[in-house]
XYZ file of C-alpha atoms in Angstrom:
507
model
C -5.350 32.840 17.276
C -3.847 30.884 13.765
C -7.211 28.870 12.658
C -5.433 25.335 12.341
C -4.116 25.123 16.666
C -7.641 23.265 16.607
C -8.816 21.647 13.651
C -5.889 20.756 11.932
C -4.366 17.528 12.719
C -8.412 15.901 13.471
C -11.230 17.492 11.923
C -9.675 19.274 8.566
C -7.970 15.609 8.015
C -10.917 13.874 8.707
C -13.514 15.461 6.436
C -11.286 14.761 3.594
C -11.273 10.896 4.334
C -13.749 8.619 2.059
C -14.827 6.406 5.421
C -14.796 5.566 9.005
C -11.563 4.533 11.503
C -13.399 3.007 14.449
C -11.743 2.929 17.380
C -8.519 0.729 19.211
C -10.488 -2.222 19.564
C -12.142 -2.277 15.934
C -10.207 -3.636 13.263
C -13.555 -5.232 11.457
C -16.812 -5.769 12.457
C -18.888 -8.411 11.295
C -16.281 -10.283 9.154
C -16.167 -6.780 6.899
C -12.127 -5.140 6.917
C -12.663 -1.057 7.326
C -10.002 -0.604 4.464
C -7.924 1.633 5.437
C -6.613 2.914 2.133
C -9.281 5.366 0.004
C -6.705 7.478 -0.658
C -7.170 10.058 1.375
C -3.947 11.076 3.969
C -5.217 11.008 7.886
C -4.404 11.420 11.439
C -7.160 8.633 11.533
C -5.330 6.336 8.930
C -2.668 6.594 10.231
C -4.428 4.956 13.487
C -5.544 2.409 10.983
C -2.170 1.480 9.319
C -0.839 1.044 12.873
C -3.006 -1.259 13.967
C -2.328 -3.576 10.531
C 0.930 -3.394 11.369
C 0.935 -4.631 14.976
C -1.017 -7.398 13.477
C 2.130 -8.050 10.868
C 0.438 -5.994 7.421
C 3.192 -4.129 6.220
C 1.659 -3.199 3.270
C 0.968 0.604 4.527
C 3.821 0.841 6.180
C 5.138 3.685 4.088
C 2.136 5.733 4.969
C 2.194 5.021 8.861
C 6.444 6.301 9.368
C 5.029 9.132 7.952
C 1.938 9.888 9.033
C 3.433 8.820 13.441
C 6.342 11.952 12.190
C 3.689 14.236 11.103
C 2.186 13.996 14.486
C 6.153 13.568 16.474
C 5.412 9.647 17.482
C 9.393 9.376 16.721
C 9.770 6.414 19.247
C 7.351 4.820 17.403
C 8.850 5.385 14.452
C 12.077 4.419 15.373
C 10.243 1.193 17.019
C 8.682 0.237 13.260
C 12.125 0.848 11.090
C 13.219 -1.091 13.338
C 10.193 -3.800 12.845
C 11.172 -3.443 9.146
C 14.337 -4.208 9.016
C 14.317 -6.831 11.051
C 11.776 -9.023 8.187
C 14.434 -6.821 5.606
C 11.521 -4.679 4.483
C 12.556 -0.906 4.700
C 12.240 -0.316 1.166
C 8.987 -0.471 1.860
C 9.620 2.798 3.523
C 9.664 5.122 0.113
C 10.200 8.353 1.782
C 11.503 9.889 4.119
C 11.614 13.629 4.275
C 8.458 13.910 6.998
C 11.017 12.173 9.056
C 12.905 14.237 11.964
C 16.591 14.494 11.636
C 17.573 11.876 14.308
C 15.927 9.385 12.432
C 16.189 10.103 8.862
C 19.522 9.521 10.262
C 19.113 6.319 11.933
C 16.813 4.878 9.185
C 20.270 5.493 6.661
C 22.602 4.211 8.509
C 20.712 1.088 8.809
C 20.454 1.037 5.092
C 23.693 1.496 4.401
C 24.655 -1.081 6.992
C 22.920 -3.454 4.561
C 24.452 -2.180 2.017
C 21.175 -0.671 0.437
C 21.714 0.192 -3.599
C 19.076 2.706 -3.649
C 20.971 4.741 -0.782
C 24.269 3.679 -2.220
C 23.224 4.862 -5.354
C 22.502 8.359 -3.789
C 25.651 8.272 -1.956
C 27.867 7.995 -4.884
C 25.650 9.955 -7.762
C 28.179 12.799 -7.741
C 31.971 11.793 -5.797
C 34.450 8.993 -7.245
C 36.464 9.237 -3.796
C 32.883 7.682 -2.076
C 32.132 5.429 -5.771
C 35.920 4.096 -4.454
C 35.276 3.767 -0.778
C 31.966 2.102 -1.328
C 33.684 0.175 -4.051
C 35.787 -1.464 -1.077
C 33.604 -1.384 1.456
C 31.493 -3.771 -0.646
C 34.372 -6.372 -1.207
C 35.182 -5.969 2.322
C 31.372 -7.889 3.247
C 31.948 -10.933 1.169
C 28.319 -10.712 -0.070
C 28.696 -11.907 -3.784
C 25.100 -10.462 -4.513
C 26.090 -7.345 -3.421
C 28.638 -7.668 -5.467
C 26.661 -7.937 -8.819
C 24.449 -5.308 -7.706
C 26.546 -2.138 -6.878
C 29.058 -3.720 -10.545
C 25.437 -3.168 -12.333
C 25.352 0.518 -10.723
C 28.517 1.159 -11.667
C 29.290 -0.505 -14.806
C 29.309 2.608 -17.120
C 31.637 4.749 -15.196
C 33.662 2.347 -13.679
C 33.587 -0.502 -16.441
C 36.873 -2.131 -14.722
C 35.997 -2.546 -11.311
C 32.608 -3.787 -12.183
C 33.691 -6.746 -14.083
C 36.188 -7.431 -11.158
C 33.503 -7.427 -9.097
C 31.550 -9.489 -11.447
C 34.856 -11.915 -12.591
C 34.581 -12.877 -8.204
C 31.200 -12.875 -7.470
C 31.243 -16.123 -10.281
C 33.711 -17.884 -9.398
C 31.905 -18.568 -5.866
C 29.179 -19.671 -8.013
C 27.048 -16.649 -7.957
C 24.136 -17.983 -10.430
C 24.022 -13.972 -11.897
C 27.462 -13.289 -12.061
C 27.699 -16.265 -13.786
C 25.260 -14.650 -16.270
C 26.457 -11.603 -16.712
C 29.923 -12.845 -18.224
C 27.882 -13.857 -21.206
C 26.690 -10.617 -21.696
C 28.134 -7.270 -24.384
C 28.737 -5.234 -20.600
C 30.914 -7.376 -18.717
C 32.744 -10.427 -22.030
C 33.105 -8.962 -25.311
C 34.591 -11.404 -26.861
C 33.839 -14.838 -25.680
C 33.567 -17.998 -27.734
C 30.269 -19.809 -28.615
C 31.932 -23.006 -26.448
C 32.288 -21.597 -24.180
C 30.071 -18.500 -23.511
C 27.394 -22.426 -23.709
C 29.311 -23.612 -20.815
C 28.835 -20.197 -18.878
C 25.331 -20.714 -19.466
C 24.718 -24.248 -18.840
C 26.355 -23.783 -14.797
C 23.868 -20.600 -14.790
C 20.764 -22.083 -15.715
C 21.757 -24.842 -13.365
C 23.064 -22.562 -10.872
C 18.981 -20.964 -10.767
C 19.467 -18.462 -13.344
C 16.436 -18.025 -15.992
C 18.069 -15.944 -17.321
C 20.657 -17.981 -18.767
C 18.234 -21.234 -18.592
C 16.176 -19.197 -21.448
C 19.212 -18.231 -23.433
C 20.695 -22.122 -22.423
C 17.027 -23.190 -24.373
C 17.292 -21.738 -27.343
C 20.917 -22.753 -27.969
C 20.009 -26.875 -27.500
C 16.022 -28.079 -27.095
C 16.738 -30.269 -24.581
C 16.446 -28.062 -22.131
C 12.803 -27.744 -22.113
C 12.534 -30.707 -19.340
C 14.180 -27.629 -17.550
C 12.173 -24.942 -18.594
C 8.840 -26.999 -17.226
C 10.319 -27.230 -14.039
C 9.891 -22.241 -13.892
C 7.437 -21.381 -11.307
C 3.840 -20.544 -13.145
C 4.356 -17.055 -13.394
C 7.643 -17.902 -14.803
C 6.958 -19.903 -17.320
C 3.751 -17.811 -18.224
C 6.258 -14.411 -18.855
C 8.410 -17.620 -21.224
C 5.969 -18.407 -22.928
C 5.180 -14.114 -23.804
C 8.591 -14.062 -25.344
C 9.733 -17.619 -26.636
C 6.168 -18.894 -27.817
C 7.833 -19.390 -31.387
C 10.463 -21.615 -30.279
C 8.091 -24.032 -28.846
C 7.017 -27.433 -30.605
C 2.787 -27.730 -30.842
C 3.221 -30.511 -28.350
C 4.803 -28.953 -25.859
C 2.799 -24.929 -26.382
C -0.386 -27.447 -25.451
C 1.071 -28.775 -22.464
C 2.004 -25.729 -20.447
C -1.369 -23.764 -22.289
C -2.958 -26.674 -20.285
C -0.751 -26.329 -16.897
C -1.730 -23.041 -16.983
C -5.449 -24.253 -17.339
C -4.948 -26.624 -14.968
C -3.113 -24.892 -12.011
C -6.193 -21.828 -12.607
C -2.922 -19.329 -14.043
C -5.211 -16.319 -14.655
C -2.586 -15.050 -17.652
C -2.064 -18.367 -18.777
C -5.748 -18.959 -19.350
C -6.367 -15.817 -21.405
C -2.854 -17.407 -23.301
C -4.557 -21.142 -23.675
C -8.170 -18.961 -24.592
C -6.172 -17.037 -27.358
C -4.601 -20.064 -28.757
C -9.061 -21.346 -28.994
C -10.844 -18.238 -29.958
C -11.389 -19.376 -33.404
C -13.041 -22.460 -31.926
C -16.127 -20.936 -30.336
C -17.716 -24.229 -28.529
C -14.535 -24.731 -27.312
C -13.988 -21.423 -26.483
C -17.505 -20.375 -24.522
C -17.110 -24.230 -22.388
C -13.636 -23.498 -21.215
C -15.011 -20.113 -19.792
C -17.480 -22.173 -18.540
C -15.124 -24.225 -16.980
C -12.955 -21.981 -15.797
C -16.066 -19.945 -13.909
C -17.043 -22.773 -11.868
C -13.687 -23.554 -10.678
C -12.415 -20.989 -10.327
C -12.962 -17.987 -7.761
C -13.471 -14.767 -9.810
C -11.372 -13.096 -7.671
C -8.497 -14.998 -9.821
C -8.955 -12.603 -12.265
C -10.647 -9.014 -10.870
C -7.266 -9.200 -9.593
C -5.045 -10.030 -12.852
C -3.324 -7.171 -14.978
C -2.745 -7.946 -18.653
C -1.794 -5.757 -21.476
C -3.953 -4.523 -24.085
C -3.092 -7.726 -26.812
C -4.507 -10.124 -23.863
C -7.705 -8.143 -22.202
C -10.442 -8.914 -24.068
C -10.138 -13.011 -23.075
C -10.075 -11.518 -19.467
C -13.097 -9.499 -19.787
C -15.181 -12.363 -21.325
C -14.514 -14.524 -18.601
C -15.510 -10.948 -15.932
C -18.474 -11.311 -17.943
C -19.571 -14.735 -18.032
C -19.014 -14.347 -14.136
C -21.924 -11.153 -14.108
C -24.510 -13.320 -16.439
C -23.721 -15.778 -13.261
C -24.483 -13.066 -10.832
C -20.863 -13.102 -9.193
C -20.688 -10.389 -6.490
C -17.444 -9.748 -6.291
C -17.662 -9.125 -10.409
C -20.876 -7.321 -10.098
C -18.062 -5.187 -7.235
C -15.529 -5.103 -9.518
C -17.888 -3.530 -12.729
C -19.669 -1.056 -10.271
C -17.285 0.534 -10.407
C -17.076 1.448 -14.292
C -19.339 4.234 -14.438
C -22.665 4.261 -16.873
C -21.730 1.351 -19.214
C -24.396 -1.799 -19.364
C -22.790 -3.903 -17.388
C -22.564 -1.661 -14.618
C -25.970 -0.968 -14.350
C -26.457 -4.058 -14.223
C -24.522 -4.883 -11.978
C -25.376 -1.583 -9.464
C -29.248 -2.412 -9.436
C -27.957 -6.465 -8.725
C -26.455 -5.481 -5.837
C -29.078 -2.622 -4.002
C -32.137 -5.581 -5.408
C -30.656 -8.294 -4.547
C -27.290 -8.456 -2.777
C -26.124 -9.328 1.126
C -25.620 -6.354 3.822
C -21.991 -7.277 3.592
C -22.233 -7.054 0.000
C -24.728 -3.198 -0.368
C -21.824 -2.522 1.842
C -19.097 -3.003 0.256
C -20.587 -1.549 -2.468
C -20.677 1.768 -0.045
C -17.504 2.366 0.741
C -15.849 1.230 -3.189
C -18.593 4.896 -3.515
C -17.132 6.145 -0.905
C -13.793 5.600 -2.629
C -14.600 8.285 -5.339
C -14.637 11.611 -3.291
C -15.491 13.535 -6.257
C -19.154 11.503 -7.396
C -20.164 8.729 -5.013
C -20.974 10.006 -1.255
C -23.789 11.002 -1.947
C -25.381 7.631 -3.015
C -22.832 5.643 -0.941
C -24.865 7.796 2.199
C -28.692 6.201 0.799
C -27.310 2.399 0.700
C -26.068 2.837 4.645
C -28.181 4.962 6.474
C -30.644 2.034 5.062
C -28.153 -0.391 6.074
C -28.231 1.221 9.805
C -32.369 1.230 9.570
C -31.969 -2.146 9.860
C -29.485 -2.294 12.408
C -25.989 -2.769 10.415
C -23.553 -1.701 12.385
C -20.629 -1.326 9.892
C -22.770 0.666 7.771
C -23.862 3.128 10.540
C -19.182 3.272 11.217
C -19.031 4.425 8.156
C -22.251 6.886 8.197
C -20.734 8.447 10.719
C -17.829 9.255 8.781
C -19.241 10.608 5.865
C -21.051 12.744 7.547
C -18.325 14.413 8.626
C -16.994 14.803 4.826
C -19.997 16.057 4.156
C -20.581 18.258 6.635
C -24.384 16.507 7.111
C -24.233 18.152 10.506
C -25.104 21.377 9.207
C -28.114 20.570 7.275
C -29.434 17.572 9.720
C -27.816 17.847 12.720
C -30.356 15.800 14.444
C -29.141 12.867 11.967
C -25.734 13.703 12.736
C -25.744 13.910 16.358
C -28.219 10.604 17.211
C -25.685 8.965 15.151
C -22.881 10.093 17.035
C -24.357 9.423 20.202
C -25.023 5.689 19.459
C -21.210 5.389 18.332
C -19.946 8.102 21.187
C -20.812 5.096 23.760
C -18.913 1.980 21.868
C -15.850 4.309 22.027
C -15.753 5.160 18.407
C -13.333 8.031 17.613
C -15.146 10.103 15.185
C -17.591 9.998 16.734
C -16.493 11.136 19.705
C -14.733 14.268 18.081
C -18.288 15.065 16.895
C -18.406 16.413 19.865
C -15.773 19.031 18.870
C -16.353 19.678 15.863
C -20.401 20.708 16.494
C -18.698 23.562 19.614
C -17.850 25.146 15.721
C -15.536 26.629 13.290
C -12.031 26.131 14.482
C -12.694 30.451 13.413
C -15.276 30.402 16.361
C -12.827 30.126 19.442
C -13.619 33.223 20.560
C -16.943 32.264 21.190
C -16.195 29.146 22.651
C -17.384 29.253 26.800
C -15.005 28.062 29.826
C -17.194 24.834 29.155
C -16.344 24.457 26.140
C -13.217 24.516 26.535
C -13.152 21.790 28.968
C -15.251 19.928 26.984
C -12.673 19.688 23.536
C -9.909 19.020 26.476
C -11.955 15.985 27.634
C -12.978 14.429 24.532
C -9.469 14.404 23.319
C -8.346 13.310 26.752
C -10.431 10.327 26.132
C -9.633 9.508 22.536
C -5.762 9.493 23.764
C -6.970 6.625 25.783
C -8.359 4.723 23.193
C -4.586 5.130 22.179
C -5.205 7.750 19.653
C -1.678 9.888 19.477
C -2.739 12.508 17.510
C -5.622 14.015 20.100
C -2.055 15.999 21.776
C -2.332 17.602 19.029
C -5.504 19.367 20.552
C -4.011 19.519 23.604
C -1.996 21.536 22.528
C -4.164 23.561 20.473
C -6.881 24.464 23.093
C -3.215 24.918 25.413
C -1.557 27.872 23.258
C -5.003 29.893 22.558
C -5.608 29.809 25.748
C -1.832 30.743 27.409
C -1.886 33.371 25.182
C -6.040 34.628 24.336
C -7.361 34.377 27.175
C -5.621 35.109 30.678
C -8.636 35.955 32.574
C -10.015 32.651 32.240
C -9.977 30.049 34.869
C -7.964 27.000 32.842
C -5.593 29.143 32.416
C -3.531 28.894 35.808
C -4.314 25.733 36.114
C -2.893 24.648 31.834
C -0.029 27.208 33.546
C 1.530 24.745 35.139
C 0.929 21.971 33.769
C 3.579 23.084 31.085
C 5.867 24.737 33.572
C 5.793 20.492 34.628
C 5.808 19.241 31.067
C 8.433 21.478 29.767
C 10.476 19.900 33.981
C 9.988 17.066 32.704
C 11.442 17.225 28.990
C 7.896 17.059 27.195
C 8.209 17.802 23.571
C 4.615 19.436 23.376
C 5.099 21.581 26.398
C 8.446 22.390 25.337
C 6.255 24.233 22.393
C 4.606 26.317 24.789
C 7.640 27.847 27.118
C 7.416 30.851 24.888
C 3.506 31.396 25.814
C 5.154 31.729 29.804
């Protein structure tokens, strides 16, 4: 008997997870969103990702597709691939190795139909004939943005074909193509006047690279530069500050502050860092006007990081809970210790729970501390804490040390159809190596629980059923369950059930 026949698809992956995924009816509780993505792959995460996906959140689409493929939910996989294609988000699927051949081919065909450049790049890598075939397909498509993408893909190996595509696209007013005609890659010999005319045309059509180039030639284009979106304008400022006049620098920096652009605010602080009063006053005003999330989530290079730190330290002084949570992740630093102390003593239940979830995400260090916090919150009847606690009890195998405590919580949550609490009913029967010790009553209980989980929408539960059936058909031919299972498998094979067909050789 293989050790993974029943438990691999559920329990072993659950215990690697760092938090609870609740039943299908629950996506968030008491305004606390259960975070699906704490860096642990499991069937319970797949279940959670699916609920997000159905609501239009495609952030974890790649993990969802992979997870569903592993439990052979191939019709769902195809359906969700179609959904992503409809919303032009097929690029979210990074890895297709887990898909079955039919869905892998289906995905590839959609990408080819969409002229996906990553797919084309792979297809033409070692074949000149395929490159020429794709060149003709791209030409026939009349999609000029694709002309440009393909030209950049083949410029090193087929420069003349690439140039031809760029020239055609430029004649149809593709701004990027017009700009590329001013670069050395596509025009080695171009007089200055013609280059400027092309840059002006591309800039007027909205190409940012051309706009910046023409600005360097003629400062009057600063008025067009100022029309860029804040994020683009910040990047422009960083790279072209030396070309800007004092009043325009001042205008842009003040605009960044007014609009609350985090990186732009760091630039403003950098510009006044020598003026201690003005520097501190600006930070005070910023922390009063804007949410700390704006700065917590900002990504900056080392040369601007000190300004981010100074702003966040001010939020800490103001006891901003989001900043406290952010700093609480960072070990035993002075700010981390202060943040943890504040959270544990003065934070709301919700914020304490978020902190506990942060700890749970650190699978190597945080579980024990997280459990203590969650037990305190559970005793105060805070539902999300009970759900997360059930997950951590499984992960840490607490049921082996304190079974009564875990049993009590599992019984309470199972009444609310919590998946992991239901699954505990299987886990407590023993390890995979103990199957020979299980009675007919135990197997009936496993099948009953897996059926209930499946009815709740947890597709991976069918793997539990498959494991039980395989074991009984192979090792318990004298079991009262044997004939019923055999009959069900035979019926399933007649009805082309993929799961039952796997057991055909055992009949």
